GROMACS .gro file of N, CA and C in nm:
model
  504
    1MET      N    1  -2.879  -1.704  -3.107
    1MET     CA    2  -2.877  -1.745  -2.968
    1MET      C    3  -2.747  -1.819  -2.935
    2LEU      N    4  -2.707  -1.912  -3.021
    2LEU     CA    5  -2.585  -1.989  -2.998
    2LEU      C    6  -2.462  -1.899  -3.005
    3ALA      N    7  -2.468  -1.797  -3.091
    3ALA     CA    8  -2.355  -1.703  -3.101
    3ALA      C    9  -2.341  -1.623  -2.971
    4LEU      N   10  -2.452  -1.584  -2.911
    4LEU     CA   11  -2.446  -1.510  -2.784
    4LEU      C   12  -2.391  -1.597  -2.671
    5VAL      N   13  -2.428  -1.724  -2.670
    5VAL     CA   14  -2.377  -1.816  -2.569
    5VAL      C   15  -2.227  -1.835  -2.587
    6GLY      N   16  -2.183  -1.852  -2.712
    6GLY     CA   17  -2.040  -1.866  -2.740
    6GLY      C   18  -1.963  -1.740  -2.704
    7LEU      N   19  -2.019  -1.624  -2.735
    7LEU     CA   20  -1.955  -1.498  -2.699
    7LEU      C   21  -1.947  -1.483  -2.547
    8THR      N   22  -2.054  -1.520  -2.478
    8THR     CA   23  -2.056  -1.512  -2.332
    8THR      C   24  -1.950  -1.604  -2.272
    9PHE      N   25  -1.939  -1.725  -2.324
    9PHE     CA   26  -1.836  -1.818  -2.277
    9PHE      C   27  -1.697  -1.760  -2.301
   10GLY      N   28  -1.673  -1.704  -2.417
   10GLY     CA   29  -1.542  -1.647  -2.450
   10GLY      C   30  -1.505  -1.529  -2.361
   11VAL      N   31  -1.601  -1.441  -2.336
   11VAL     CA   32  -1.574  -1.327  -2.249
   11VAL      C   33  -1.553  -1.374  -2.105
   12ALA      N   34  -1.628  -1.475  -2.062
   12ALA     CA   35  -1.610  -1.529  -1.927
   12ALA      C   36  -1.472  -1.592  -1.911
   13PHE      N   37  -1.430  -1.667  -2.010
   13PHE     CA   38  -1.297  -1.728  -2.006
   13PHE      C   39  -1.189  -1.619  -2.005
   14GLY      N   40  -1.207  -1.521  -2.091
   14GLY     CA   41  -1.111  -1.410  -2.096
   14GLY      C   42  -1.105  -1.332  -1.966
   15SER      N   43  -1.220  -1.310  -1.903
   15SER     CA   44  -1.221  -1.236  -1.776
   15SER      C   45  -1.160  -1.317  -1.663
   16ALA      N   46  -1.163  -1.449  -1.675
   16ALA     CA   47  -1.100  -1.533  -1.573
   16ALA      C   48  -0.949  -1.529  -1.585
   17VAL      N   49  -0.899  -1.515  -1.706
   17VAL     CA   50  -0.754  -1.512  -1.728
   17VAL      C   51  -0.699  -1.371  -1.711
   18VAL      N   52  -0.769  -1.273  -1.766
   18VAL     CA   53  -0.728  -1.132  -1.757
   18VAL      C   54  -0.828  -1.060  -1.667
   19PRO      N   55  -0.790  -1.029  -1.544
   19PRO     CA   56  -0.887  -0.975  -1.449
   19PRO      C   57  -0.935  -0.833  -1.479
   20LEU      N   58  -0.884  -0.769  -1.581
   20LEU     CA   59  -0.930  -0.635  -1.615
   20LEU      C   60  -1.064  -0.635  -1.688
   21ILE      N   61  -1.107  -0.749  -1.736
   21ILE     CA   62  -1.235  -0.762  -1.806
   21ILE      C   63  -1.344  -0.789  -1.702
   22SER      N   64  -1.451  -0.710  -1.705
   22SER     CA   65  -1.559  -0.727  -1.607
   22SER      C   66  -1.670  -0.812  -1.667
   23ILE      N   67  -1.678  -0.935  -1.621
   23ILE     CA   68  -1.784  -1.024  -1.670
   23ILE      C   69  -1.920  -0.983  -1.615
   24GLU      N   70  -1.922  -0.923  -1.497
   24GLU     CA   71  -2.049  -0.878  -1.440
   24GLU      C   72  -2.116  -0.772  -1.529
   25MET      N   73  -2.037  -0.676  -1.575
   25MET     CA   74  -2.092  -0.572  -1.663
   25MET      C   75  -2.137  -0.631  -1.797
   26PHE      N   76  -2.062  -0.727  -1.847
   26PHE     CA   77  -2.099  -0.792  -1.972
   26PHE      C   78  -2.232  -0.865  -1.957
   27VAL      N   79  -2.249  -0.940  -1.848
   27VAL     CA   80  -2.373  -1.016  -1.827
   27VAL      C   81  -2.492  -0.922  -1.813
   28LEU      N   82  -2.475  -0.814  -1.737
   28LEU     CA   83  -2.585  -0.718  -1.724
   28LEU      C   84  -2.620  -0.655  -1.858
   29GLY      N   85  -2.519  -0.614  -1.933
   29GLY     CA   86  -2.544  -0.555  -2.065
   29GLY      C   87  -2.610  -0.653  -2.160
   30LEU      N   88  -2.566  -0.777  -2.158
   30LEU     CA   89  -2.624  -0.880  -2.244
   30LEU      C   90  -2.771  -0.902  -2.211
   31CYS      N   91  -2.803  -0.911  -2.083
   31CYS     CA   92  -2.940  -0.941  -2.043
   31CYS      C   93  -3.033  -0.821  -2.055
   32VAL      N   94  -2.978  -0.702  -2.054
   32VAL     CA   95  -3.060  -0.583  -2.078
   32VAL      C   96  -3.088  -0.570  -2.228
   33ARG      N   97  -2.986  -0.595  -2.309
   33ARG     CA   98  -3.001  -0.581  -2.455
   33ARG      C   99  -3.085  -0.693  -2.515
   34TRP      N  100  -3.064  -0.816  -2.470
   34TRP     CA  101  -3.138  -0.931  -2.521
   34TRP      C  102  -3.210  -1.000  -2.405
   35PRO      N  103  -3.325  -0.949  -2.363
   35PRO     CA  104  -3.393  -1.005  -2.245
   35PRO      C  105  -3.453  -1.144  -2.268
   36ASP      N  106  -3.462  -1.188  -2.394
   36ASP     CA  107  -3.519  -1.319  -2.420
   36ASP      C  108  -3.418  -1.434  -2.400
   37VAL      N  109  -3.292  -1.401  -2.376
   37VAL     CA  110  -3.192  -1.504  -2.349
   37VAL      C  111  -3.217  -1.558  -2.208
   38SER      N  112  -3.223  -1.689  -2.196
   38SER     CA  113  -3.252  -1.753  -2.068
   38SER      C  114  -3.140  -1.727  -1.967
   39PHE      N  115  -3.180  -1.690  -1.846
   39PHE     CA  116  -3.081  -1.656  -1.744
   39PHE      C  117  -2.996  -1.776  -1.704
   40TRP      N  118  -3.053  -1.895  -1.704
   40TRP     CA  119  -2.974  -2.010  -1.661
   40TRP      C  120  -2.874  -2.053  -1.768
   41ILE      N  121  -2.902  -2.027  -1.895
   41ILE     CA  122  -2.804  -2.057  -2.000
   41ILE      C  123  -2.686  -1.960  -1.989
   42VAL      N  124  -2.716  -1.833  -1.964
   42VAL     CA  125  -2.609  -1.734  -1.943
   42VAL      C  126  -2.527  -1.772  -1.820
   43GLY      N  127  -2.594  -1.809  -1.711
   43GLY     CA  128  -2.524  -1.850  -1.589
   43GLY      C  129  -2.435  -1.971  -1.612
   44LEU      N  130  -2.483  -2.067  -1.688
   44LEU     CA  131  -2.404  -2.188  -1.716
   44LEU      C  132  -2.284  -2.156  -1.804
   45ALA      N  133  -2.304  -2.075  -1.907
   45ALA     CA  134  -2.192  -2.040  -1.997
   45ALA      C  135  -2.084  -1.963  -1.921
   46VAL      N  136  -2.125  -1.870  -1.836
   46VAL     CA  137  -2.028  -1.792  -1.759
   46VAL      C  138  -1.957  -1.881  -1.657
   47ALA      N  139  -2.031  -1.968  -1.590
   47ALA     CA  140  -1.970  -2.055  -1.489
   47ALA      C  141  -1.865  -2.146  -1.551
   48VAL      N  142  -1.897  -2.207  -1.663
   48VAL     CA  143  -1.801  -2.296  -1.729
   48VAL      C  144  -1.679  -2.218  -1.778
   49GLY      N  145  -1.701  -2.103  -1.838
   49GLY     CA  146  -1.589  -2.021  -1.886
   49GLY      C  147  -1.500  -1.972  -1.773
   50GLN      N  148  -1.560  -1.928  -1.664
   50GLN     CA  149  -1.483  -1.879  -1.550
   50GLN      C  150  -1.401  -1.990  -1.485
   51VAL      N  151  -1.461  -2.105  -1.464
   51VAL     CA  152  -1.390  -2.215  -1.398
   51VAL      C  153  -1.279  -2.268  -1.488
   52LEU      N  154  -1.303  -2.279  -1.617
   52LEU     CA  155  -1.196  -2.324  -1.707
   52LEU      C  156  -1.080  -2.224  -1.709
   53GLY      N  157  -1.112  -2.096  -1.705
   53GLY     CA  158  -1.006  -1.995  -1.701
   53GLY      C  159  -0.927  -1.999  -1.572
   54LYS      N  160  -0.996  -2.019  -1.460
   54LYS     CA  161  -0.928  -2.023  -1.330
   54LYS      C  162  -0.850  -2.153  -1.312
   55LEU      N  163  -0.882  -2.256  -1.390
   55LEU     CA  164  -0.804  -2.379  -1.384
   55LEU      C  165  -0.658  -2.354  -1.422
   56LEU      N  166  -0.635  -2.256  -1.507
   56LEU     CA  167  -0.497  -2.222  -1.543
   56LEU      C  168  -0.420  -2.175  -1.421
   57TYR      N  169  -0.481  -2.088  -1.340
   57TYR     CA  170  -0.418  -2.041  -1.217
   57TYR      C  171  -0.402  -2.155  -1.117
   58PHE      N  172  -0.504  -2.239  -1.107
   58PHE     CA  173  -0.503  -2.352  -1.015
   58PHE      C  174  -0.388  -2.447  -1.049
   59TYR      N  175  -0.376  -2.482  -1.176
   59TYR     CA  176  -0.268  -2.574  -1.218
   59TYR      C  177  -0.130  -2.509  -1.206
   60ALA      N  178  -0.120  -2.381  -1.232
   60ALA     CA  179   0.009  -2.311  -1.215
   60ALA      C  180   0.050  -2.309  -1.068
   61ALA      N  181  -0.047  -2.289  -0.978
   61ALA     CA  182  -0.015  -2.288  -0.835
   61ALA      C  183   0.026  -2.427  -0.787
   62ARG      N  184  -0.033  -2.530  -0.845
   62ARG     CA  185   0.004  -2.667  -0.807
   62ARG      C  186   0.137  -2.709  -0.867
   63GLY      N  187   0.182  -2.638  -0.969
   63GLY     CA  188   0.308  -2.672  -1.034
   63GLY      C  189   0.291  -2.761  -1.155
   64ASP      N  190   0.168  -2.783  -1.198
   64ASP     CA  191   0.142  -2.866  -1.316
   64ASP      C  192   0.169  -2.791  -1.446
   65ILE      N  193   0.156  -2.661  -1.443
   65ILE     CA  194   0.186  -2.576  -1.559
   65ILE      C  195   0.309  -2.493  -1.524
   66HIS      N  196   0.406  -2.494  -1.610
   66HIS     CA  197   0.528  -2.415  -1.586
   66HIS      C  198   0.514  -2.281  -1.656
   67LEU      N  199   0.535  -2.176  -1.580
   67LEU     CA  200   0.521  -2.040  -1.631
   67LEU      C  201   0.640  -2.004  -1.718
   68PRO      N  202   0.622  -1.913  -1.815
   68PRO     CA  203   0.734  -1.870  -1.898
   68PRO      C  204   0.840  -1.797  -1.815
   69LYS      N  205   0.961  -1.790  -1.867
   69LYS     CA  206   1.074  -1.732  -1.795
   69LYS      C  207   1.050  -1.587  -1.752
   70PHE      N  208   0.982  -1.507  -1.837
   70PHE     CA  209   0.966  -1.366  -1.804
   70PHE      C  210   0.874  -1.344  -1.684
   71LEU      N  211   0.799  -1.446  -1.642
   71LEU     CA  212   0.714  -1.434  -1.525
   71LEU      C  213   0.782  -1.480  -1.396
   72HIS      N  214   0.904  -1.533  -1.407
   72HIS     CA  215   0.977  -1.577  -1.289
   72HIS      C  216   1.048  -1.458  -1.225
   73ARG      N  217   1.060  -1.462  -1.093
   73ARG     CA  218   1.134  -1.357  -1.022
   73ARG      C  219   1.283  -1.380  -1.041
   74LYS      N  220   1.353  -1.270  -1.050
   74LYS     CA  221   1.499  -1.279  -1.061
   74LYS      C  222   1.558  -1.286  -0.920
   75PRO      N  223   1.655  -1.375  -0.898
   75PRO     CA  224   1.716  -1.382  -0.765
   75PRO      C  225   1.793  -1.254  -0.733
   76SER      N  226   1.786  -1.213  -0.608
   76SER     CA  227   1.850  -1.090  -0.565
   76SER      C  228   1.953  -1.120  -0.457
   77ASP      N  229   2.065  -1.047  -0.459
   77ASP     CA  230   2.169  -1.065  -0.358
   77ASP      C  231   2.132  -0.999  -0.226
   78LYS      N  232   2.067  -0.885  -0.233
   78LYS     CA  233   2.034  -0.813  -0.110
   78LYS      C  234   1.893  -0.849  -0.064
   79PRO      N  235   1.871  -0.853   0.066
   79PRO     CA  236   1.737  -0.884   0.116
   79PRO      C  237   1.641  -0.767   0.091
   80SER      N  238   1.516  -0.799   0.072
   80SER     CA  239   1.418  -0.694   0.047
   80SER      C  240   1.385  -0.621   0.178
   81LYS      N  241   1.323  -0.505   0.165
   81LYS     CA  242   1.285  -0.427   0.282
   81LYS      C  243   1.175  -0.496   0.363
   82LEU      N  244   1.099  -0.582   0.298
   82LEU     CA  245   0.992  -0.650   0.368
   82LEU      C  246   1.039  -0.776   0.440
   83SER      N  247   1.165  -0.815   0.421
   83SER     CA  248   1.211  -0.939   0.481
   83SER      C  249   1.213  -0.934   0.633
   84ARG      N  250   1.225  -0.815   0.690
   84ARG     CA  251   1.223  -0.808   0.837
   84ARG      C  252   1.083  -0.836   0.892
   85TRP      N  253   0.980  -0.820   0.808
   85TRP     CA  254   0.844  -0.850   0.851
   85TRP      C  255   0.802  -0.991   0.810
   86PHE      N  256   0.842  -1.032   0.690
   86PHE     CA  257   0.794  -1.158   0.635
   86PHE      C  258   0.904  -1.262   0.616
   87GLY      N  259   1.026  -1.232   0.647
   87GLY     CA  260   1.139  -1.321   0.624
   87GLY      C  261   1.143  -1.439   0.718
   88PRO      N  262   1.238  -1.531   0.695
   88PRO     CA  263   1.251  -1.648   0.782
   88PRO      C  264   1.277  -1.607   0.927
   89GLY      N  265   1.213  -1.677   1.018
   89GLY     CA  266   1.230  -1.651   1.160
   89GLY      C  267   1.130  -1.553   1.218
   90THR      N  268   1.055  -1.484   1.133
   90THR     CA  269   0.956  -1.389   1.185
   90THR      C  270   0.828  -1.463   1.223
   91ARG      N  271   0.746  -1.396   1.300
   91ARG     CA  272   0.621  -1.456   1.345
   91ARG      C  273   0.528  -1.485   1.226
   92LEU      N  274   0.521  -1.394   1.131
   92LEU     CA  275   0.436  -1.416   1.013
   92LEU      C  276   0.485  -1.533   0.930
   93HIS      N  277   0.616  -1.550   0.919
   93HIS     CA  278   0.671  -1.661   0.842
   93HIS      C  279   0.637  -1.793   0.909
   94ARG      N  280   0.649  -1.800   1.041
   94ARG     CA  281   0.613  -1.922   1.113
   94ARG      C  282   0.464  -1.952   1.100
   95TRP      N  283   0.381  -1.848   1.105
   95TRP     CA  284   0.238  -1.866   1.089
   95TRP      C  285   0.206  -1.918   0.949
   96GLY      N  286   0.274  -1.863   0.848
   96GLY     CA  287   0.256  -1.910   0.711
   96GLY      C  288   0.298  -2.055   0.695
   97ASP      N  289   0.407  -2.095   0.761
   97ASP     CA  290   0.450  -2.234   0.757
   97ASP      C  291   0.346  -2.325   0.821
   98TRP      N  292   0.287  -2.281   0.933
   98TRP     CA  293   0.185  -2.360   1.001
   98TRP      C  294   0.063  -2.378   0.911
   99ILE      N  295   0.019  -2.270   0.845
   99ILE     CA  296  -0.095  -2.276   0.753
   99ILE      C  297  -0.063  -2.372   0.639
  100HIS      N  298   0.058  -2.363   0.585
  100HIS     CA  299   0.098  -2.448   0.473
  100HIS      C  300   0.092  -2.596   0.512
  101VAL      N  301   0.141  -2.628   0.631
  101VAL     CA  302   0.138  -2.767   0.678
  101VAL      C  303  -0.006  -2.815   0.697
  102LYS      N  304  -0.090  -2.732   0.757
  102LYS     CA  305  -0.230  -2.770   0.780
  102LYS      C  306  -0.305  -2.787   0.648
  103CYS      N  307  -0.279  -2.700   0.551
  103CYS     CA  308  -0.347  -2.710   0.422
  103CYS      C  309  -0.303  -2.835   0.346
  104LYS      N  310  -0.176  -2.869   0.356
  104LYS     CA  311  -0.129  -2.991   0.290
  104LYS      C  312  -0.188  -3.115   0.355
  105ALA      N  313  -0.210  -3.110   0.488
  105ALA     CA  314  -0.266  -3.225   0.558
  105ALA      C  315  -0.416  -3.240   0.529
  106HIS      N  316  -0.485  -3.129   0.509
  106HIS     CA  317  -0.630  -3.130   0.485
  106HIS      C  318  -0.660  -3.040   0.364
  107PRO      N  319  -0.631  -3.087   0.242
  107PRO     CA  320  -0.644  -2.998   0.126
  107PRO      C  321  -0.787  -2.956   0.094
  108ASN      N  322  -0.886  -3.034   0.134
  108ASN     CA  323  -1.023  -2.997   0.100
  108ASN      C  324  -1.087  -2.901   0.200
  109TRP      N  325  -1.011  -2.858   0.302
  109TRP     CA  326  -1.060  -2.751   0.389
  109TRP      C  327  -1.083  -2.624   0.308
  110MET      N  328  -1.014  -2.612   0.200
  110MET     CA  329  -1.024  -2.493   0.116
  110MET      C  330  -1.156  -2.490   0.037
  111ALA      N  331  -1.229  -2.602   0.036
  111ALA     CA  332  -1.351  -2.612  -0.045
  111ALA      C  333  -1.456  -2.510  -0.002
  112GLY      N  334  -1.475  -2.492   0.127
  112GLY     CA  335  -1.575  -2.396   0.174
  112GLY      C  336  -1.539  -2.254   0.137
  113THR      N  337  -1.413  -2.218   0.156
  113THR     CA  338  -1.369  -2.083   0.120
  113THR      C  339  -1.381  -2.060  -0.030
  114HIS      N  340  -1.343  -2.160  -0.107
  114HIS     CA  341  -1.349  -2.147  -0.253
  114HIS      C  342  -1.495  -2.137  -0.299
  115GLY      N  343  -1.584  -2.216  -0.239
  115GLY     CA  344  -1.725  -2.211  -0.276
  115GLY      C  345  -1.789  -2.077  -0.242
  116VAL      N  346  -1.760  -2.024  -0.124
  116VAL     CA  347  -1.813  -1.892  -0.086
  116VAL      C  348  -1.757  -1.785  -0.179
  117SER      N  349  -1.630  -1.795  -0.211
  117SER     CA  350  -1.568  -1.699  -0.300
  117SER      C  351  -1.631  -1.704  -0.439
  118ALA      N  352  -1.662  -1.824  -0.487
  118ALA     CA  353  -1.726  -1.837  -0.618
  118ALA      C  354  -1.865  -1.776  -0.619
  119LEU      N  355  -1.934  -1.785  -0.506
  119LEU     CA  356  -2.070  -1.733  -0.497
  119LEU      C  357  -2.074  -1.583  -0.472
  120VAL      N  358  -1.998  -1.537  -0.374
  120VAL     CA  359  -2.007  -1.399  -0.328
  120VAL      C  360  -1.900  -1.310  -0.391
  121GLY      N  361  -1.782  -1.365  -0.413
  121GLY     CA  362  -1.672  -1.286  -0.466
  121GLY      C  363  -1.578  -1.234  -0.359
  122VAL      N  364  -1.604  -1.268  -0.232
  122VAL     CA  365  -1.516  -1.228  -0.122
  122VAL      C  366  -1.481  -1.352  -0.044
  123PRO      N  367  -1.358  -1.389  -0.030
  123PRO     CA  368  -1.237  -1.331  -0.085
  123PRO      C  369  -1.235  -1.346  -0.237
  124PRO      N  370  -1.149  -1.271  -0.304
  124PRO     CA  371  -1.149  -1.275  -0.452
  124PRO      C  372  -1.133  -1.417  -0.506
  125PHE      N  373  -1.211  -1.446  -0.610
  125PHE     CA  374  -1.212  -1.579  -0.670
  125PHE      C  375  -1.076  -1.617  -0.725
  126MET      N  376  -1.003  -1.520  -0.779
  126MET     CA  377  -0.870  -1.549  -0.832
  126MET      C  378  -0.776  -1.592  -0.719
  127ALA      N  379  -0.784  -1.524  -0.607
  127ALA     CA  380  -0.696  -1.557  -0.494
  127ALA      C  381  -0.726  -1.696  -0.440
  128THR      N  382  -0.853  -1.729  -0.426
  128THR     CA  383  -0.885  -1.862  -0.374
  128THR      C  384  -0.853  -1.970  -0.474
  129SER      N  385  -0.854  -1.938  -0.603
  129SER     CA  386  -0.813  -2.037  -0.704
  129SER      C  387  -0.666  -2.070  -0.690
  130VAL      N  388  -0.585  -1.969  -0.667
  130VAL     CA  389  -0.441  -1.991  -0.647
  130VAL      C  390  -0.417  -2.064  -0.514
  131LEU      N  391  -0.485  -2.021  -0.408
  131LEU     CA  392  -0.468  -2.086  -0.278
  131LEU      C  393  -0.514  -2.231  -0.280
  132ALA      N  394  -0.619  -2.261  -0.355
  132ALA     CA  395  -0.665  -2.399  -0.366
  132ALA      C  396  -0.558  -2.485  -0.433
  133GLY      N  397  -0.491  -2.431  -0.533
  133GLY     CA  398  -0.382  -2.505  -0.597
  133GLY      C  399  -0.264  -2.523  -0.504
  134LEU      N  400  -0.229  -2.420  -0.427
  134LEU     CA  401  -0.119  -2.430  -0.332
  134LEU      C  402  -0.150  -2.528  -0.220
  135ALA      N  403  -0.277  -2.535  -0.181
  135ALA     CA  404  -0.317  -2.624  -0.072
  135ALA      C  405  -0.326  -2.769  -0.117
  136GLY      N  406  -0.326  -2.794  -0.247
  136GLY     CA  407  -0.335  -2.930  -0.296
  136GLY      C  408  -0.476  -2.982  -0.306
  137MET      N  409  -0.572  -2.892  -0.320
  137MET     CA  410  -0.713  -2.931  -0.333
  137MET      C  411  -0.730  -3.017  -0.458
  138SER      N  412  -0.820  -3.112  -0.455
  138SER     CA  413  -0.841  -3.198  -0.572
  138SER      C  414  -0.906  -3.118  -0.684
  139THR      N  415  -0.875  -3.156  -0.806
  139THR     CA  416  -0.931  -3.086  -0.922
  139THR      C  417  -1.082  -3.101  -0.926
  140THR      N  418  -1.133  -3.218  -0.890
  140THR     CA  419  -1.278  -3.240  -0.890
  140THR      C  420  -1.347  -3.148  -0.791
  141MET      N  421  -1.291  -3.134  -0.673
  141MET     CA  422  -1.350  -3.045  -0.571
  141MET      C  423  -1.342  -2.900  -0.617
  142PHE      N  424  -1.231  -2.862  -0.678
  142PHE     CA  425  -1.214  -2.725  -0.728
  142PHE      C  426  -1.320  -2.693  -0.834
  143VAL      N  427  -1.336  -2.783  -0.930
  143VAL     CA  428  -1.433  -2.760  -1.038
  143VAL      C  429  -1.575  -2.761  -0.984
  144ALA      N  430  -1.607  -2.854  -0.896
  144ALA     CA  431  -1.744  -2.864  -0.843
  144ALA      C  432  -1.783  -2.741  -0.764
  145THR      N  433  -1.698  -2.699  -0.670
  145THR     CA  434  -1.734  -2.582  -0.589
  145THR      C  435  -1.735  -2.455  -0.674
  146GLY      N  436  -1.644  -2.445  -0.768
  146GLY     CA  437  -1.641  -2.328  -0.855
  146GLY      C  438  -1.763  -2.320  -0.946
  147LEU      N  439  -1.801  -2.433  -1.005
  147LEU     CA  440  -1.917  -2.433  -1.095
  147LEU      C  441  -2.047  -2.401  -1.022
  148VAL      N  442  -2.066  -2.461  -0.907
  148VAL     CA  443  -2.191  -2.437  -0.832
  148VAL      C  444  -2.200  -2.291  -0.790
  149GLY      N  445  -2.094  -2.238  -0.734
  149GLY     CA  446  -2.095  -2.100  -0.688
  149GLY      C  447  -2.108  -2.000  -0.802
  150ARG      N  448  -2.032  -2.020  -0.907
  150ARG     CA  449  -2.038  -1.927  -1.021
  150ARG      C  450  -2.172  -1.936  -1.093
  151PHE      N  451  -2.227  -2.056  -1.106
  151PHE     CA  452  -2.358  -2.070  -1.171
  151PHE      C  453  -2.465  -1.996  -1.093
  152ALA      N  454  -2.466  -2.012  -0.962
  152ALA     CA  455  -2.566  -1.942  -0.880
  152ALA      C  456  -2.548  -1.791  -0.889
  153ARG      N  457  -2.425  -1.745  -0.881
  153ARG     CA  458  -2.397  -1.601  -0.884
  153ARG      C  459  -2.442  -1.538  -1.016
  154PHE      N  460  -2.401  -1.598  -1.127
  154PHE     CA  461  -2.428  -1.535  -1.255
  154PHE      C  462  -2.568  -1.564  -1.308
  155SER      N  463  -2.632  -1.670  -1.263
  155SER     CA  464  -2.773  -1.689  -1.297
  155SER      C  465  -2.858  -1.581  -1.230
  156PHE      N  466  -2.828  -1.555  -1.103
  156PHE     CA  467  -2.899  -1.449  -1.032
  156PHE      C  468  -2.873  -1.313  -1.098
  157LEU      N  469  -2.748  -1.288  -1.134
  157LEU     CA  470  -2.714  -1.160  -1.198
  157LEU      C  471  -2.783  -1.146  -1.334
  158ALA      N  472  -2.789  -1.256  -1.410
  158ALA     CA  473  -2.854  -1.251  -1.541
  158ALA      C  474  -3.005  -1.233  -1.529
  159ALA      N  475  -3.065  -1.283  -1.422
  159ALA     CA  476  -3.209  -1.269  -1.403
  159ALA      C  477  -3.247  -1.132  -1.345
  160SER      N  478  -3.153  -1.063  -1.287
  160SER     CA  479  -3.186  -0.938  -1.217
  160SER      C  480  -3.243  -0.828  -1.308
  161PRO      N  481  -3.198  -0.808  -1.432
  161PRO     CA  482  -3.264  -0.703  -1.513
  161PRO      C  483  -3.411  -0.733  -1.540
  162ALA      N  484  -3.444  -0.860  -1.563
  162ALA     CA  485  -3.585  -0.896  -1.587
  162ALA      C  486  -3.669  -0.876  -1.462
  163VAL      N  487  -3.612  -0.907  -1.347
  163VAL     CA  488  -3.684  -0.889  -1.221
  163VAL      C  489  -3.710  -0.741  -1.195
  164VAL      N  490  -3.610  -0.658  -1.219
  164VAL     CA  491  -3.625  -0.514  -1.199
  164VAL      C  492  -3.729  -0.457  -1.297
  165MET      N  493  -3.725  -0.501  -1.421
  165MET     CA  494  -3.822  -0.453  -1.520
  165MET      C  495  -3.964  -0.498  -1.488
  166ALA      N  496  -3.978  -0.614  -1.425
  166ALA     CA  497  -4.111  -0.662  -1.388
  166ALA      C  498  -4.172  -0.576  -1.277
  167TRP      N  499  -4.090  -0.516  -1.195
  167TRP     CA  500  -4.140  -0.430  -1.089
  167TRP      C  501  -4.198  -0.300  -1.145
  168PHE      N  502  -4.144  -0.255  -1.257
  168PHE     CA  503  -4.190  -0.128  -1.316
  168PHE      C  504  -4.289  -0.158  -1.420
   0.00000   0.00000   0.00000
């Protein structure tokens, strides 16, 4: 039992860092194969693993973690083709500046969006983790909203195979 919880935590952490790993499929497979594993323990292990993994993105967006050189963009002499749409002086750029100022003034406004994202998955949890770091959201608020939302989401997902089997 403890090995399954540790494996679930590891896969959840890995899926938070590498988005190509599907934690939803892992949880469903785990709960179908071993139905005696408690759904709330699976939900808790996944929630903790996911939030710890997303903390890396959160801290990188805040500037607390410095990314390796190969992940930095190389400066370019010529403007990109998208600069006429998103470059300085455009309407989208001014709108982005306004959002940035408002988020810095009220960093916990992001809490609702991050909590909904943790629960439902829309907008993507990875994107809201980065945006929460850029907005200057507190680490406590980030962890609390992420844990509550992820725990509810994955506890429900872990319980769903047993509920479906009870109907048949």
